[in-house]
């Protein structure tokens, strides 16, 4: 795989100027999506802001911010839905916004999501720009913006916050900022269970760097002389590795202690939601059941094509020799999303943080004439806005 590069990154002001076209395009796409949602909702006598801030998972985050942990709902079939399933960083930020402003917890979640989505777009650009150049970076951001489920980036959900932390952690790894990478991985681990993927990316990259440092040799077989500052770099790398898992491990262990069920207590909480990791067996059965009747078979074909596309994009990323931490991160996010045993309708949303899957498409678009790529992205952006409005006005959770 591609060796990590540690070339100097641009200054913050220079980096912002470099990312400005991508961020402007991203903001335009998100504004279009919100406009479509508000118009569609008004036509159906629904409140678009309520759809964004006070339904489904957003309600659970608000309850954590307002009441703390311990709230649960017992269903008629015996399932127990506990708010311990939701990681704490977003509720903490909602509580902080409410404490320093007149905004409600739900308003705070919406504000955090809006700010985090811009930070995530910048992080996606930074990673893609570092690997493939500025034009590919702009295309990657716009592709992430026009995802069919892109409206979730504007909801009081944790996807935007997590993607921002993950993208900047990966960028820190790619540029050799190990302590920053570890601290951001820690924060990502306090945001969603899939924070494990960020931890794994940091650890794999760090171990690979240690191996390269220890195995470098001169042509005659003698080890190369230590580089200036190498001990300090190794120390920062080791510190980054120590920091990275503390968020995920800390919350999971706290849940186990809080419930009295030991280190695996969080898995019991997830089981109460009928959620777990079964290698994709339940999802496979769900897809297969679609082919037992018509027209549900059409949905089955769409699901098969969707999964095949995700696999193809990942394999293409491997063939294009994406940096190892990106491949590790993307592989784990994808596996955890596709192989979860429940909430099949939410899988597109769960895949949204796997933004490196879009890099092969971004690279292809970057090589096409500007007018053609703009036309393609514009058309997809309009379709995404309409679909997002339709999706959120439906009955099921995203």
XYZ file of C-alpha atoms in Angstrom:
398
model
C 0.000 0.000 0.000
C 0.958 3.607 -0.394
C 3.535 4.781 2.111
C 2.224 7.524 4.367
C 3.388 10.949 3.355
C 4.338 13.519 5.957
C 4.898 16.522 3.739
C 4.175 19.850 5.334
C 0.507 20.783 5.360
C -0.553 24.307 4.383
C -1.262 26.894 7.045
C -4.796 27.058 8.420
C -5.643 30.180 6.418
C -4.082 28.725 3.288
C -5.895 25.441 3.804
C -9.228 27.250 4.156
C -8.639 29.201 0.951
C -7.718 25.994 -0.826
C -10.892 24.287 0.409
C -13.179 27.284 -0.213
C -14.631 26.078 -3.557
C -15.445 22.686 -2.046
C -17.065 24.219 1.033
C -19.078 26.692 -1.046
C -20.332 23.880 -3.256
C -21.153 21.774 -0.227
C -23.113 24.607 1.397
C -25.072 25.125 -1.828
C -26.023 21.441 -2.021
C -27.110 21.362 1.603
C -29.140 24.567 1.149
C -30.875 22.992 -1.842
C -31.657 19.890 0.193
C -33.127 21.930 3.042
C -35.184 24.042 0.637
C -36.646 20.926 -0.973
C -37.417 19.467 2.450
C -39.182 22.605 3.691
C -41.249 22.910 0.496
C -42.210 19.225 0.472
C -43.060 19.251 4.174
C -45.182 22.398 3.823
C -47.139 20.753 1.016
C -47.863 17.825 3.343
C -48.676 20.014 6.366
C -45.604 18.780 8.235
C -42.939 20.700 10.118
C -39.589 20.255 8.383
C -37.649 21.494 11.404
C -39.313 18.839 13.563
C -38.251 16.188 11.066
C -34.669 17.409 11.370
C -34.485 17.803 15.145
C -37.213 15.928 16.999
C -37.798 12.504 15.479
C -36.176 9.093 15.689
C -32.567 9.107 16.965
C -32.608 12.885 17.455
C -35.168 12.412 20.243
C -32.961 9.877 21.981
C -29.982 12.237 21.914
C -32.121 15.040 23.355
C -33.313 12.757 26.153
C -29.708 11.920 27.020
C -28.849 15.628 27.082
C -31.885 16.460 29.190
C -32.259 13.460 31.522
C -28.897 11.735 31.415
C -28.519 8.012 30.987
C -30.949 5.449 32.368
C -34.028 6.191 30.253
C -35.491 3.150 28.495
C -38.613 2.026 26.678
C -39.991 -1.478 27.154
C -41.859 -2.767 24.123
C -44.766 -5.208 24.090
C -42.554 -7.946 22.608
C -40.130 -7.707 25.525
C -37.428 -5.666 23.821
C -35.817 -2.955 25.925
C -34.680 0.179 24.128
C -32.163 1.914 26.399
C -30.595 5.301 25.732
C -27.279 3.746 26.777
C -27.027 2.629 23.149
C -26.283 6.245 22.173
C -22.738 7.493 22.686
C -22.346 10.705 24.695
C -20.432 13.327 22.699
C -23.376 14.744 20.749
C -25.616 15.008 23.871
C -22.735 16.669 25.730
C -22.442 19.260 22.975
C -26.226 19.768 22.925
C -26.130 20.397 26.656
C -23.215 22.813 26.240
C -25.038 24.823 23.556
C -28.169 24.995 25.728
C -26.090 26.108 28.720
C -24.429 29.037 26.947
C -27.363 30.160 24.767
C -31.166 30.398 24.791
C -31.366 27.447 22.375
C -33.051 24.175 23.344
C -31.265 20.823 23.331
C -32.873 20.015 19.964
C -31.757 23.380 18.576
C -28.278 22.667 19.884
C -28.241 19.326 18.075
C -29.203 21.008 14.823
C -26.543 23.701 15.253
C -23.865 21.137 16.085
C -24.855 19.100 13.049
C -24.665 22.090 10.719
C -21.236 23.112 11.990
C -19.984 19.525 12.053
C -21.173 18.910 8.486
C -19.031 21.807 7.251
C -16.092 20.520 9.298
C -16.677 17.066 7.824
C -16.778 18.450 4.283
C -13.484 20.242 4.929
C -11.984 17.061 6.349
C -13.123 15.020 3.341
C -11.528 17.635 1.092
C -8.307 17.621 3.093
C -7.953 13.842 2.814
C -8.830 13.676 -0.891
C -6.665 16.694 -1.718
C -3.715 15.152 0.111
C -4.059 11.844 -1.733
C -5.222 12.885 -5.214
C -5.076 16.684 -5.486
C -7.350 19.688 -5.168
C -9.746 18.919 -8.024
C -10.392 15.421 -6.739
C -10.884 16.911 -3.278
C -13.635 19.228 -4.522
C -15.321 16.356 -6.349
C -15.122 14.127 -3.268
C -16.843 16.744 -1.119
C -19.604 17.304 -3.665
C -20.139 13.566 -4.057
C -20.441 13.216 -0.295
C -22.937 16.112 -0.293
C -25.172 14.629 -3.016
C -25.473 11.164 -1.499
C -29.127 10.057 -1.610
C -29.164 10.137 2.208
C -27.240 13.412 2.365
C -30.107 15.138 4.197
C -28.959 13.273 7.315
C -25.932 15.591 7.319
C -28.336 18.373 8.323
C -30.207 16.388 10.989
C -29.556 16.392 14.726
C -27.860 13.018 14.306
C -24.269 12.047 15.032
C -23.167 11.129 11.486
C -21.835 14.575 10.577
C -20.000 14.946 13.880
C -18.487 11.503 13.585
C -17.442 11.985 9.951
C -15.760 15.289 10.823
C -13.746 13.706 13.629
C -12.896 10.627 11.561
C -11.850 12.592 8.462
C -9.585 14.946 10.381
C -8.100 12.060 12.367
C -7.270 10.286 9.118
C -5.789 13.488 7.707
C -3.676 13.865 10.844
C -2.387 10.316 10.330
C -1.577 11.003 6.690
C 0.382 14.114 7.646
C 2.193 12.580 10.623
C 0.324 14.427 13.407
C 0.000 11.438 15.684
C -1.188 13.081 18.905
C -3.870 15.004 17.024
C -4.903 11.812 15.257
C -5.190 9.986 18.574
C -7.154 12.775 20.250
C -9.612 12.969 17.355
C -9.960 9.174 17.332
C -10.737 9.365 21.059
C -13.490 11.898 20.334
C -14.844 9.827 17.451
C -14.980 6.889 19.852
C -17.247 8.952 22.116
C -19.579 9.657 19.186
C -20.515 6.316 17.614
C -19.635 2.629 18.121
C -17.969 2.641 14.712
C -15.295 4.834 16.271
C -13.435 1.524 16.467
C -12.692 1.964 12.758
C -10.846 5.230 13.420
C -8.904 3.609 16.256
C -7.924 0.719 13.985
C -6.750 3.115 11.261
C -4.542 5.015 13.711
C -3.090 1.833 15.188
C -2.403 0.131 11.852
C -0.732 3.240 10.460
C 1.326 3.703 13.615
C 2.452 0.065 13.706
C 3.384 0.252 10.015
C 5.445 3.366 10.754
C 7.223 1.658 13.657
C 8.011 -1.304 11.407
C 9.403 0.974 8.695
C 11.515 2.838 11.243
C 12.887 -0.381 12.670
C 13.468 -2.089 9.350
C 15.141 0.688 7.373
C 18.519 -0.538 6.214
C 21.428 0.585 4.137
C 22.343 -1.345 0.966
C 25.046 -3.271 2.862
C 22.476 -4.508 5.356
C 23.345 -2.106 8.167
C 20.483 -0.178 9.743
C 20.236 3.441 8.731
C 21.250 6.127 11.164
C 18.415 7.571 13.243
C 16.891 10.680 11.786
C 16.950 13.933 13.715
C 13.905 14.130 15.949
C 13.061 10.427 15.458
C 12.738 9.628 19.208
C 10.321 12.537 19.652
C 8.318 11.386 16.621
C 8.125 7.839 17.987
C 7.000 9.212 21.331
C 4.198 11.225 19.737
C 3.201 8.235 17.669
C 3.012 6.054 20.756
C 1.006 8.699 22.612
C -1.422 8.885 19.702
C -1.874 5.122 19.896
C -2.582 5.352 23.619
C -5.151 8.120 23.197
C -7.035 6.634 20.239
C -9.034 3.837 21.965
C -9.834 5.711 25.192
C -13.157 7.119 23.975
C -14.710 3.868 22.808
C -13.208 1.782 25.582
C -14.102 4.307 28.259
C -17.774 4.511 27.306
C -18.202 0.773 26.750
C -16.594 -0.028 30.102
C -18.708 2.640 31.816
C -21.890 1.111 30.371
C -20.802 -2.302 31.605
C -20.192 -0.899 35.082
C -23.435 1.129 35.028
C -25.535 -1.891 34.062
C -23.635 -4.323 36.261
C -23.061 -6.616 33.278
C -19.313 -6.298 32.994
C -17.175 -5.384 29.974
C -19.724 -6.801 27.508
C -22.664 -4.913 28.965
C -22.872 -2.615 25.951
C -23.533 -5.632 23.718
C -26.499 -6.500 25.940
C -27.806 -2.964 25.504
C -27.548 -3.313 21.734
C -29.242 -6.706 21.912
C -32.218 -4.965 23.505
C -32.536 -3.057 20.236
C -32.166 -6.365 18.324
C -28.919 -5.052 16.958
C -25.641 -6.905 16.744
C -22.996 -8.247 14.382
C -23.873 -11.501 12.623
C -21.592 -11.333 9.596
C -24.429 -10.148 7.358
C -26.653 -13.211 7.804
C -29.788 -11.268 8.799
C -29.235 -8.689 6.072
C -28.779 -11.475 3.531
C -32.085 -13.010 4.588
C -33.740 -9.607 4.393
C -32.525 -9.162 0.806
C -33.473 -12.726 -0.151
C -37.009 -12.229 1.173
C -37.447 -9.375 -1.276
C -37.303 -11.874 -4.149
C -40.310 -13.866 -2.926
C -42.846 -11.509 -4.492
C -43.289 -8.737 -7.010
C -42.743 -5.746 -7.034
C -40.600 -6.169 -3.888
C -38.162 -8.107 -6.098
C -37.257 -4.785 -7.707
C -36.180 -3.521 -4.292
C -34.157 -6.709 -3.893
C -32.371 -6.061 -7.162
C -31.648 -2.515 -6.021
C -30.192 -3.766 -2.736
C -27.966 -6.302 -4.493
C -26.730 -3.645 -6.914
C -26.129 -1.254 -4.032
C -24.043 -3.742 -2.059
C -22.151 -4.749 -5.211
C -21.387 -1.084 -5.900
C -20.014 -0.596 -2.397
C -17.796 -3.670 -2.752
C -16.646 -2.555 -6.206
C -15.740 0.920 -4.920
C -13.730 -0.568 -2.072
C -11.877 -2.980 -4.368
C -11.169 -0.099 -6.743
C -9.715 1.869 -3.841
C -7.413 -1.073 -3.077
C -6.330 -1.291 -6.703
C -5.642 2.440 -6.764
C -3.403 1.940 -3.739
C -5.201 4.239 -1.342
C -3.194 4.796 1.853
C -3.473 1.923 4.302
C -5.305 3.844 7.076
C -8.050 4.826 4.612
C -8.509 1.224 3.518
C -8.625 -0.049 7.100
C -11.085 2.628 8.175
C -13.354 2.195 5.151
C -13.311 -1.578 5.361
C -14.369 -1.611 9.004
C -17.083 1.047 8.599
C -18.481 -0.862 5.631
C -18.344 -4.236 7.365
C -19.997 -2.926 10.529
C -22.743 -1.242 8.499
C -23.535 -4.139 6.184
C -23.162 -6.905 8.748
C -25.323 -5.409 11.503
C -28.318 -7.625 12.247
C -31.043 -4.994 12.338
C -32.279 -1.626 11.030
C -31.747 -2.553 7.401
C -33.349 0.662 6.153
C -30.668 2.649 7.985
C -27.707 0.993 6.267
C -27.245 3.778 3.661
C -27.000 6.253 6.534
C -24.563 4.023 8.417
C -22.350 3.895 5.324
C -22.188 7.681 5.010
C -19.023 8.058 7.161
C -17.208 5.695 4.755
C -16.354 8.653 2.530
C -13.130 7.123 1.083
C -15.437 4.871 -0.951
C -16.145 7.977 -3.018
C -12.509 8.650 -3.886
C -12.441 6.474 -7.044
C -15.507 8.332 -8.356
C -13.996 11.663 -7.349
C -10.792 10.845 -9.202
C -12.767 9.898 -12.317
C -14.810 13.112 -12.164
C -11.656 15.160 -11.643
C -10.380 13.872 -14.984
C -13.522 14.903 -16.903
C -14.148 18.396 -18.307
C -15.451 20.847 -15.722
C -18.769 21.471 -17.460
C -19.531 17.788 -17.726
C -18.657 17.013 -14.104
C -20.645 20.066 -12.937
C -23.669 18.926 -14.945
C -23.483 15.432 -13.493
C -23.114 16.661 -9.919
C -25.861 19.243 -10.389
C -28.338 16.671 -11.685
C -27.502 14.231 -8.908
C -27.754 17.057 -6.362
C -31.305 17.907 -7.453
C -32.302 14.228 -7.353
C -30.731 13.878 -3.902
C -32.615 16.919 -2.588
C -35.944 15.588 -3.845
C -35.281 12.106 -2.516
C -34.222 13.449 0.880
C -37.441 15.442 1.177
C -39.484 12.378 0.201
C -37.508 10.135 2.566
C -37.865 12.262 5.686
C -41.570 12.768 5.070
C -42.050 9.003 5.085
C -43.056 6.887 8.047
C -39.851 5.050 8.845
C -36.658 6.349 10.431
C -33.662 7.084 8.225
